[in-house]
Coordinates of C-alpha atoms in Angstrom, one line a residue:
X10 CA 16.9 -17.7 -23.6
X11 CA 15.0 -20.6 -20.6
X12 CA 11.5 -20.6 -21.5
X13 CA 9.0 -19.5 -19.4
X14 CA 6.2 -21.3 -17.9
X15 CA 3.6 -19.8 -16.2
X16 CA 2.5 -22.9 -14.4
X17 CA 5.4 -23.1 -12.9
X18 CA 5.3 -20.6 -10.6
X19 CA 2.0 -20.4 -8.0
X20 CA 0.1 -17.3 -7.9
X21 CA 1.1 -17.0 -4.0
X22 CA 4.6 -16.8 -5.3
X23 CA 5.9 -13.0 -5.4
X24 CA 7.7 -13.9 -7.7
X25 CA 4.6 -14.7 -9.8
X26 CA 4.3 -10.9 -10.3
X27 CA 6.5 -11.0 -13.1
X28 CA 6.8 -14.6 -14.0
X29 CA 3.0 -14.3 -15.3
X30 CA 4.2 -11.2 -17.7
X31 CA 7.6 -12.6 -18.8
X32 CA 5.1 -15.9 -20.1
X33 CA 2.3 -14.3 -21.6
X34 CA 4.2 -11.2 -23.5
X35 CA 7.8 -12.0 -22.7
X36 CA 8.9 -9.0 -24.9
X37 CA 6.8 -6.3 -22.2
X38 CA 9.0 -3.4 -21.0
X39 CA 9.2 -3.9 -17.4
X40 CA 11.6 -1.0 -16.2
X41 CA 13.2 1.6 -18.0
X42 CA 16.3 1.8 -15.5
X43 CA 19.4 4.0 -15.3
X44 CA 18.8 4.9 -19.4
X45 CA 18.5 1.3 -19.9
X46 CA 15.0 -1.1 -20.9
X47 CA 14.2 -4.9 -19.3
X48 CA 11.8 -6.4 -20.4
X49 CA 9.4 -9.0 -18.0
X50 CA 11.9 -11.9 -19.9
X51 CA 14.5 -10.6 -18.8
X52 CA 14.1 -9.6 -15.1
X53 CA 12.3 -12.4 -14.6
X54 CA 15.6 -14.6 -16.2
X55 CA 18.1 -11.9 -14.0
X56 CA 15.8 -12.9 -10.8
X57 CA 15.8 -16.7 -11.6
X58 CA 19.9 -17.1 -12.0
X59 CA 20.4 -14.5 -8.9
X60 CA 18.2 -17.2 -6.9
X61 CA 20.4 -20.4 -8.5
X62 CA 23.4 -18.0 -6.8
X63 CA 22.1 -17.7 -3.8
X64 CA 21.2 -21.7 -3.3
X65 CA 24.9 -22.0 -4.8
X66 CA 26.0 -19.5 -1.6
X67 CA 23.8 -21.6 1.3
X68 CA 20.6 -20.1 1.2
X69 CA 18.0 -21.6 1.9
X70 CA 13.8 -20.7 2.9
X71 CA 13.8 -18.4 5.8
X72 CA 17.1 -17.0 5.9
X73 CA 18.4 -13.6 5.6
X74 CA 19.4 -11.7 2.3
X75 CA 20.4 -7.7 3.7
X76 CA 19.3 -5.1 1.0
X77 CA 21.5 -2.2 1.3
X78 CA 20.7 -0.5 -2.0
X79 CA 19.3 1.9 -3.5
X80 CA 16.2 1.7 -6.5
X81 CA 17.9 -1.0 -9.3
X82 CA 17.5 -3.8 -11.3
X83 CA 19.7 -5.8 -8.8
X84 CA 17.6 -4.5 -5.8
X85 CA 14.0 -6.1 -7.7
X86 CA 16.1 -9.3 -9.3
X87 CA 17.0 -10.0 -6.1
X88 CA 13.8 -9.4 -4.6
X89 CA 12.5 -11.6 -6.9
X90 CA 15.5 -14.4 -5.8
X91 CA 14.4 -14.9 -2.8
X92 CA 10.4 -15.1 -3.2
X93 CA 11.5 -17.9 -5.7
X94 CA 13.9 -19.6 -3.0
X95 CA 12.2 -18.5 -0.1
X96 CA 14.3 -16.5 1.4
X97 CA 13.8 -13.4 3.1
X98 CA 14.8 -9.8 2.0
X99 CA 15.5 -7.2 4.9
X100 CA 15.2 -3.4 2.9
X101 CA 17.9 -1.1 4.8
X102 CA 18.3 2.3 3.6
X103 CA 21.2 3.6 1.9
X104 CA 20.5 6.9 4.5
X105 CA 21.9 4.4 7.2
X106 CA 24.9 4.3 8.7
X107 CA 26.9 2.3 11.2
X108 CA 24.4 1.9 14.3
X109 CA 21.5 1.8 12.2
X110 CA 23.5 -0.8 9.3
X111 CA 25.0 -2.8 12.2
X112 CA 21.4 -3.2 14.0
X113 CA 19.8 -4.4 11.0
X114 CA 22.2 -6.9 9.7
X115 CA 22.7 -7.9 13.1
X116 CA 19.8 -8.4 14.4
X117 CA 17.9 -9.8 11.4
X118 CA 20.9 -12.7 11.3
X119 CA 21.4 -11.8 7.7
X120 CA 23.5 -14.6 6.0
X121 CA 24.5 -12.6 2.8
X122 CA 24.6 -8.4 2.2
X123 CA 24.3 -7.2 -0.9
X124 CA 25.1 -3.3 -1.1
X125 CA 26.0 -0.9 -4.4
X126 CA 30.0 0.3 -3.4
X127 CA 29.2 3.5 -6.5
X128 CA 26.1 4.6 -5.2
X129 CA 26.2 8.3 -5.1
X130 CA 29.7 9.2 -3.0
X131 CA 28.6 6.7 -0.1
X132 CA 31.8 5.7 2.1
X133 CA 30.1 1.9 2.5
X134 CA 33.8 0.3 3.9
X135 CA 34.1 3.1 6.5
X136 CA 30.6 2.7 7.6
X137 CA 30.8 -0.7 7.8
X138 CA 35.1 0.1 9.8
X139 CA 32.4 1.3 12.7
X140 CA 30.0 -1.7 12.5
X141 CA 30.9 -3.8 15.9
X142 CA 32.2 -7.2 13.8
X143 CA 29.8 -9.2 16.2
X144 CA 27.3 -8.1 13.8
X145 CA 28.4 -9.2 11.1
X146 CA 29.7 -12.7 12.1
X147 CA 27.1 -14.5 10.5
X148 CA 27.6 -13.1 6.9
X149 CA 28.8 -15.7 4.7
X150 CA 28.7 -13.6 1.5
X151 CA 28.7 -10.0 0.1
X152 CA 27.2 -9.7 -2.9
X153 CA 29.1 -6.1 -4.9
X154 CA 26.0 -4.5 -7.1
X155 CA 26.9 -1.9 -9.8
X156 CA 30.2 -0.5 -10.8
X157 CA 31.7 0.2 -7.5
X158 CA 34.2 -2.9 -5.5
X159 CA 35.1 -2.5 -2.1
X160 CA 38.4 -2.3 -1.5
X161 CA 40.1 -5.4 0.2
X162 CA 40.7 -3.7 3.7
X163 CA 36.8 -3.4 4.0
X164 CA 36.7 -5.1 7.5
X165 CA 34.2 -8.2 6.7
X166 CA 34.0 -11.9 8.5
X167 CA 37.1 -13.3 7.1
X168 CA 34.9 -16.2 5.5
X169 CA 32.6 -14.2 3.8
X170 CA 32.8 -14.2 0.3
X171 CA 33.1 -10.9 -2.4
X172 CA 31.2 -11.8 -5.6
X173 CA 29.7 -8.6 -7.9
X174 CA 26.6 -9.2 -9.1
X175 CA 27.2 -10.5 -12.8
X176 CA 29.2 -13.6 -10.5
X177 CA 25.9 -14.5 -8.5
X178 CA 24.1 -14.7 -11.4
X179 CA 26.7 -16.9 -13.6
X180 CA 25.2 -19.9 -13.4
X181 CA 22.0 -21.5 -14.9
X182 CA 18.5 -20.2 -14.3
X183 CA 16.7 -21.7 -11.1
X184 CA 13.5 -22.6 -12.3
X185 CA 11.9 -24.7 -9.3
X186 CA 9.8 -22.0 -6.2
X187 CA 10.4 -24.0 -3.1
X188 CA 8.1 -20.9 -1.1
X189 CA 4.8 -21.3 0.5
X190 CA 2.4 -18.3 0.5
X191 CA 2.4 -18.3 4.3
X192 CA 6.4 -18.1 4.1
X193 CA 7.9 -14.7 4.5
X194 CA 9.7 -13.0 1.8
X195 CA 10.6 -9.2 2.9
X196 CA 11.6 -7.5 6.2
X197 CA 11.0 -3.3 7.0
X198 CA 11.9 -1.6 9.5
X199 CA 10.3 0.4 11.7
X200 CA 10.8 4.4 12.5
X201 CA 11.6 3.5 16.2
X202 CA 12.2 7.0 18.4
X203 CA 12.5 5.3 21.9
X204 CA 13.9 1.5 21.2
X205 CA 15.4 0.0 18.4
X206 CA 12.9 -0.2 15.4
X207 CA 10.4 -3.2 15.3
X208 CA 10.7 -6.0 12.0
X209 CA 7.9 -5.4 9.9
X210 CA 7.7 -9.5 8.4
X211 CA 5.3 -9.9 5.3
X212 CA 4.7 -13.2 3.3
X213 CA 4.2 -14.0 -0.3
X214 CA 0.8 -14.3 -0.7
X215 CA -0.3 -11.1 1.3
X216 CA 2.2 -9.1 -0.8
X217 CA 0.9 -10.7 -4.0
X218 CA -3.0 -10.5 -3.1
X219 CA -2.6 -7.0 -1.9
X220 CA -0.1 -5.7 -5.3
X221 CA -3.4 -7.3 -7.2
X222 CA -5.9 -5.4 -5.7
X223 CA -3.8 -2.5 -5.6
X224 CA -3.6 -2.8 -9.4
X225 CA -7.2 -3.0 -9.9
X226 CA -8.1 -0.2 -7.5
X227 CA -6.2 2.3 -9.0
X228 CA -6.4 1.2 -13.0
X229 CA -3.2 0.1 -13.5
X230 CA -4.2 -2.8 -16.0
X231 CA -5.1 -0.3 -18.4
X232 CA -3.1 -0.7 -21.3
X233 CA -1.6 2.4 -21.8
X234 CA -0.6 2.5 -18.0
X235 CA 2.9 3.0 -16.6
X236 CA 4.4 4.2 -13.1
X237 CA 6.8 6.6 -11.9
X238 CA 9.2 5.0 -9.3
X239 CA 10.1 8.0 -7.3
X240 CA 10.1 6.4 -3.9
X241 CA 12.5 4.2 -2.0
X242 CA 11.6 0.3 -2.3
X243 CA 13.7 0.2 0.7
X244 CA 9.8 1.7 1.8
X245 CA 6.7 -0.1 2.0
X246 CA 5.1 3.1 0.2
X247 CA 7.6 2.5 -3.2
X248 CA 7.7 -1.1 -2.8
X249 CA 3.8 -1.6 -2.8
X250 CA 4.0 0.9 -5.7
X251 CA 6.7 -1.3 -7.7
X252 CA 4.2 -4.6 -6.8
X253 CA 1.1 -3.5 -7.7
X254 CA 2.9 -2.5 -11.4
X255 CA 4.2 -5.9 -11.8
X256 CA 1.2 -7.5 -10.8
X257 CA -0.7 -5.4 -14.1
X258 CA 2.1 -6.0 -16.3
X259 CA 2.9 -2.9 -16.7
X260 CA 6.4 -0.9 -16.9
X261 CA 8.2 1.1 -14.1
X262 CA 10.4 3.9 -15.1
X263 CA 12.1 3.4 -12.0
X264 CA 14.9 6.3 -10.2
X265 CA 17.3 5.4 -7.8
X266 CA 17.1 8.8 -6.0
X267 CA 14.1 11.6 -6.4
X268 CA 14.7 14.4 -8.5
X269 CA 11.9 16.9 -9.5
X270 CA 13.0 17.9 -13.2
X271 CA 14.7 14.1 -13.9
X272 CA 11.0 12.8 -12.5
X273 CA 9.0 15.0 -15.1
X274 CA 11.5 14.3 -17.9
X275 CA 10.3 10.6 -17.5
X276 CA 6.7 11.2 -17.3
X277 CA 7.7 13.3 -20.9
X278 CA 9.6 11.3 -21.7
X279 CA 7.7 7.4 -21.4
X280 CA 4.1 9.1 -21.4
X281 CA 3.7 7.9 -17.8
X282 CA 0.2 7.9 -16.5
X283 CA 0.7 7.0 -12.5
X284 CA 2.6 8.6 -9.7
X285 CA 2.9 8.0 -5.9
X286 CA 4.9 9.8 -3.5
X287 CA 4.2 12.5 -0.7
X288 CA 2.4 15.9 -1.0
X289 CA 6.2 17.7 -1.2
X290 CA 7.2 15.1 -4.0
X291 CA 4.6 15.8 -6.2
X292 CA 4.6 19.6 -5.4
X293 CA 8.1 19.6 -6.5
X294 CA 7.2 18.3 -10.3
X295 CA 4.3 20.3 -10.4
X296 CA 6.8 23.5 -9.5
X297 CA 9.2 22.1 -12.2
X298 CA 7.0 21.2 -15.2
X299 CA 6.5 23.1 -18.0
X300 CA 2.8 23.7 -19.9
X301 CA 2.1 20.1 -20.6
X302 CA 4.6 18.1 -19.7
X303 CA 2.4 15.9 -17.6
X304 CA -0.1 15.9 -19.9
X305 CA -0.2 12.1 -19.8
X306 CA -0.1 11.5 -15.6
X307 CA -4.0 11.3 -15.3
X308 CA -3.2 9.8 -11.6
X309 CA -1.2 10.5 -8.9
X310 CA -1.6 9.3 -5.0
X311 CA 0.1 10.6 -1.8
X312 CA 0.4 10.8 1.7
X313 CA 0.9 13.8 3.7
X314 CA 3.5 14.3 5.4
X315 CA 4.2 18.2 4.7
X316 CA 0.9 20.6 5.7
X317 CA -0.3 23.5 3.9
X318 CA -0.7 21.8 0.2
X319 CA -3.1 19.3 0.0
X320 CA -6.7 21.1 -1.1
X321 CA -4.5 23.4 -3.5
X322 CA -1.7 20.5 -4.8
X323 CA -4.8 18.7 -5.9
X324 CA -6.6 21.9 -7.4
X325 CA -3.2 22.7 -9.4
X326 CA -2.9 18.9 -10.3
X327 CA -6.2 18.5 -11.5
X328 CA -6.0 21.9 -14.0
X329 CA -3.0 19.8 -16.3
X330 CA -5.7 16.7 -16.0
X331 CA -4.6 15.0 -12.6
X332 CA -6.3 13.7 -10.2
X333 CA -4.6 13.5 -6.5
X334 CA -6.1 11.3 -4.2
X335 CA -5.3 10.9 -0.2
X336 CA -4.1 7.4 0.6
X337 CA -3.3 5.2 4.1
X338 CA -1.2 2.9 4.7
X339 CA 1.3 1.5 7.5
X340 CA 4.3 -0.6 7.4
X341 CA 2.2 -3.5 9.4
X342 CA -0.4 -3.4 6.4
X343 CA 1.6 -2.6 3.8
X344 CA 1.1 1.0 2.2
X345 CA -2.0 1.8 -0.4
X346 CA -4.4 0.0 2.4
X347 CA -7.1 2.3 1.2
X348 CA -7.4 5.3 -1.0
X349 CA -9.6 7.7 -1.4
X350 CA -11.8 7.9 -4.9
X351 CA -10.5 9.4 -8.0
X352 CA -14.6 11.0 -9.1
X353 CA -15.3 12.8 -5.1
X354 CA -14.8 16.1 -4.5
X355 CA -11.2 17.5 -4.2
X356 CA -11.9 18.3 -0.7
X357 CA -12.7 14.6 -0.6
X358 CA -10.3 13.1 -2.1
X359 CA -7.4 14.9 -1.1
X360 CA -8.3 13.7 3.0
X361 CA -6.2 11.2 4.1
X362 CA -7.3 7.4 4.0
X363 CA -9.8 6.0 1.8
X364 CA -11.4 2.8 1.1
X365 CA -10.0 -0.1 1.7
X366 CA -8.3 -1.5 -1.5
X367 CA -9.1 -5.4 -0.3
X368 CA -12.8 -6.3 -0.7
X369 CA -11.8 -8.3 2.4
X370 CA -10.5 -5.7 4.2
X371 CA -12.2 -4.6 7.5
X372 CA -12.5 -1.4 9.6
X373 CA -13.4 -0.8 13.1
X374 CA -12.5 2.7 15.6
X375 CA -11.9 1.8 19.3
X376 CA -11.4 3.9 22.8
X377 CA -7.7 4.1 23.4
X378 CA -8.2 3.8 26.9
X379 CA -11.4 1.2 27.3
X380 CA -11.1 -0.9 23.8
X381 CA -14.8 0.5 23.5
X382 CA -16.0 0.0 19.7
X383 CA -17.0 3.6 18.6
X384 CA -19.8 4.5 15.9
X385 CA -19.3 6.1 12.7
X386 CA -18.4 10.1 13.3
X387 CA -17.4 9.3 16.6
X388 CA -13.2 9.6 16.6
X389 CA -10.5 6.7 18.3
X390 CA -7.7 4.3 17.3
X391 CA -8.4 2.6 14.1
X392 CA -8.0 -1.2 13.9
X393 CA -7.9 -2.8 10.2
X394 CA -7.8 -6.0 9.1
X395 CA -7.2 -7.6 5.7
X396 CA -4.9 -10.0 3.4
X397 CA -1.8 -7.2 3.5
X398 CA -1.6 -7.6 7.0
X399 CA 2.1 -8.6 8.4
X400 CA 2.9 -12.0 9.8
X401 CA 4.1 -10.8 12.7
X402 CA 7.6 -8.8 13.5
X403 CA 10.6 -10.9 13.1
X404 CA 11.6 -12.2 16.3
X405 CA 9.2 -10.1 18.8
X406 CA 6.3 -12.5 19.1
X407 CA 5.2 -10.1 22.7
X408 CA 5.0 -7.2 20.3
X409 CA 3.1 -9.0 17.8
X410 CA 0.6 -10.1 20.4
X411 CA 0.4 -6.2 21.7
X412 CA -0.4 -5.0 18.1
X413 CA -2.7 -7.5 16.4
X414 CA -5.8 -8.2 18.6
X415 CA -7.3 -11.8 18.7
X416 CA -9.7 -11.3 16.1
X417 CA -6.6 -10.2 13.7
X418 CA -7.1 -6.5 13.4
X419 CA -3.7 -4.5 13.7
X420 CA -3.6 -1.8 16.3
X421 CA -2.6 0.8 14.1
X422 CA -2.2 3.6 16.5
X423 CA -3.7 6.4 14.4
X424 CA -6.3 8.4 15.1
X425 CA -9.3 8.3 12.5
X426 CA -12.8 8.1 12.6
X427 CA -15.7 5.5 10.2
X428 CA -17.9 7.4 8.0
X429 CA -20.3 4.7 7.4
X430 CA -19.9 4.0 4.5
X431 CA -17.1 1.8 3.9
X432 CA -14.7 4.7 4.0
X433 CA -12.9 5.9 6.8
X434 CA -10.2 9.6 8.0
X435 CA -6.6 9.3 9.1
X436 CA -6.6 12.4 12.0
X437 CA -3.1 11.8 13.2
X438 CA -1.0 9.9 15.2
X439 CA -2.5 8.9 18.6
X440 CA 1.3 10.2 19.9
X441 CA 0.4 13.4 18.0
X442 CA -3.4 13.7 19.3
X443 CA -4.2 15.9 21.8
X444 CA -6.4 15.2 25.1
X445 CA -7.8 18.8 25.4
X446 CA -10.4 19.3 28.5
X447 CA -11.5 16.1 28.1
X448 CA -11.7 15.4 24.8
X449 CA -9.5 13.6 21.8
X450 CA -8.2 16.0 19.5
X451 CA -7.0 15.7 16.3
X452 CA -3.9 18.9 15.9
X453 CA -4.7 18.5 12.1
X454 CA -8.3 20.5 12.8
X455 CA -6.9 23.2 14.7
X456 CA -4.0 23.1 11.9
X457 CA -6.2 23.6 9.0
X458 CA -7.9 26.5 10.7
X459 CA -4.8 28.0 11.5
X460 CA -3.9 27.8 8.2
X461 CA -6.6 29.6 6.9
X462 CA -4.8 32.8 7.9
X463 CA -3.5 34.5 4.8
X464 CA -0.4 35.0 6.6
X465 CA 0.3 31.6 7.4
X466 CA 2.0 29.1 4.8
X467 CA 1.7 25.6 7.2
X468 CA 0.7 25.1 11.3
X469 CA 1.7 22.5 13.1
X470 CA 0.2 22.0 17.1
X471 CA 1.3 19.7 20.4
X472 CA 0.2 19.2 23.3
X473 CA 1.3 21.0 26.1
X474 CA 1.7 19.4 30.0
X475 CA -0.3 21.9 32.3
X476 CA -1.2 21.2 36.2
X477 CA -4.9 22.4 34.5
X478 CA -4.8 19.6 32.0
X479 CA -3.0 19.3 28.4
X480 CA -2.4 23.0 26.3
X481 CA -1.8 23.5 22.9
X482 CA 1.1 25.6 21.5
X483 CA 1.3 26.1 17.5
X484 CA 3.9 26.3 15.8
X485 CA 3.6 28.3 12.1
X486 CA 5.9 29.2 9.1
X487 CA 5.1 32.3 7.5
X488 CA 4.0 33.7 4.3
X489 CA 7.0 35.5 2.4
X490 CA 6.7 39.1 3.8
X491 CA 4.2 38.2 6.5
X492 CA 4.9 39.1 9.8
X493 CA 3.1 37.1 13.1
X494 CA 0.7 38.6 14.6
X495 CA 0.1 36.1 17.9
X496 CA -2.5 37.9 20.0
X497 CA -4.7 38.5 16.7
X498 CA -4.2 34.7 15.6
X499 CA -5.4 33.6 19.5
X500 CA -7.9 35.8 19.0
X501 CA -9.0 34.7 15.8
X502 CA -9.3 31.2 17.4
X503 CA -10.7 31.7 20.8
X504 CA -13.6 33.6 18.2
X505 CA -13.6 30.6 16.2
X506 CA -13.0 27.1 18.3
X507 CA -13.6 25.9 21.3
X508 CA -11.9 27.2 23.7
X509 CA -10.0 23.8 24.9
X510 CA -8.9 24.0 21.4
X511 CA -6.8 28.0 21.3
X512 CA -3.3 27.8 21.0
X513 CA -1.9 29.2 24.2
X514 CA 1.2 30.4 22.2
X515 CA 2.0 30.7 18.7
X516 CA 5.9 30.5 17.9
X517 CA 6.8 31.2 14.0
X518 CA 9.5 29.2 13.0
X519 CA 11.5 28.9 9.8
X520 CA 11.5 25.5 9.3
X521 CA 10.1 22.6 11.2
X522 CA 11.9 19.8 12.5
X523 CA 12.0 16.8 10.2
X524 CA 13.3 13.1 9.9
X525 CA 14.1 11.9 6.7
X526 CA 13.0 8.0 6.4
X527 CA 11.8 5.2 2.9
X528 CA 8.7 6.6 2.8
X529 CA 8.6 10.2 2.9
X530 CA 9.8 13.5 5.0
X531 CA 7.9 13.4 8.2
X532 CA 7.8 16.3 10.9
X533 CA 9.2 15.7 14.4
X534 CA 6.5 16.9 16.8
X535 CA 8.6 15.4 19.5
X536 CA 10.7 18.2 19.0
X537 CA 8.4 20.8 18.1
X538 CA 6.6 19.7 21.9
X539 CA 10.6 20.0 23.3
X540 CA 10.6 23.4 21.8
X541 CA 7.5 24.2 23.1
X542 CA 8.5 23.6 26.6
X543 CA 11.5 25.5 26.8
X544 CA 10.2 28.8 25.5
X545 CA 7.1 28.4 27.8
X546 CA 10.1 28.1 30.8
X547 CA 11.6 30.8 29.3
X548 CA 8.9 33.2 29.5
X549 CA 8.5 32.2 33.0
X550 CA 9.0 34.5 35.9

């Protein structure tokens, strides 16, 4: 194996996150994946061989490589290979199908596509056959990772070379680093609803700095620290956790897809200390764990996408010695931008938001209509800045100007409030916030109140248009064996809430409509709004 010298790789380069540990402690474990263990030296060498292979394919600085890959060794080694040569990794969720895959490959202008034909029975050739050939015309090569192989009939440009990941890594490793810290290295897609997703471009130095900030804040640099990587690397949530673990030089137990029972087994087998996920994932792990299986897990952090689990989950995990903290992040700022403090009371540390992980971050709250900066404690739009901010939207300067202020604050589109101690609370997406009676109201406030009712397991509140101003409508999931007494629920709201916050109707649903993305499962409030309007229209004469 070629010797690794840390001085060869500048700190601003993303590949320094693995090159540093590979030089200092080459045999230390970087990954547990698919039943195998990979040292930092082995991971670094694999990435350097991939880098040489990409250069051999003609990939240069600023050119794009599409990653249609699950979590695995190939994903990480290719990512650090792109960082070494200045190429840009474009994340493509394995759940995506022809329209999304074709759009991302086509608009990004990807030169290389990496995919895993044998992953979970996904019919990659059939998906590619439904992609408009014009969207694939810039592809020069397709790298097949894992054990699967695309059939010769797979519809790819005739000039596109096909090779396995071992063939890509067949040459000698590349030692030089050609990218600057300002260079873009990773593109993530936003979850567009009414228009094509935007491409969020992050730079080498920003990701590397953020990874070190997170590692320090989450104490990933403890000598026994080890992380469960259950979130997909194609989203900023999972990506940020992986980079922070590498920044600390600690091992990562990598899952290709989340399974609660397997996650619990990995925690017990490898004595994992850190886990980051959605509240739903962590709750399923707690449900699956036998006594003592999660004993090593001392830190868990979550983004709240489900409802009605927050404080209860924190108390459940704390009973086993795990401190759960709420988080805040977004594609434009990376995940783990802020986190609550593990030492705070449950009701404080379990809420979304917290203190920024970077000492150079800044928070302000603005009126979404006037732009006026609000005082601590007043709700408004979160505007955030810091080292983890995106370079911009790839290929869309107009959208970048709209999203980032002249003084560098990202306009998040989220409703929140600053507390005056350097922290903030995330309340809701601005599109989900309710303008009721002339006041800006977080639906979470009404939902939390509804969930105090023993018969209500979870609640979602949306606003519907009305000639007299928007009105709130509530949807609830009931606890087993319960029945909805709508009049009693509304009467209780009238007794305890301001008049403009009282739902005009409460409807029971078996499940809430959701969408599954790389950063978690999110409730589709737009569908709930449509359902509310439809149900109310049925009841009108």
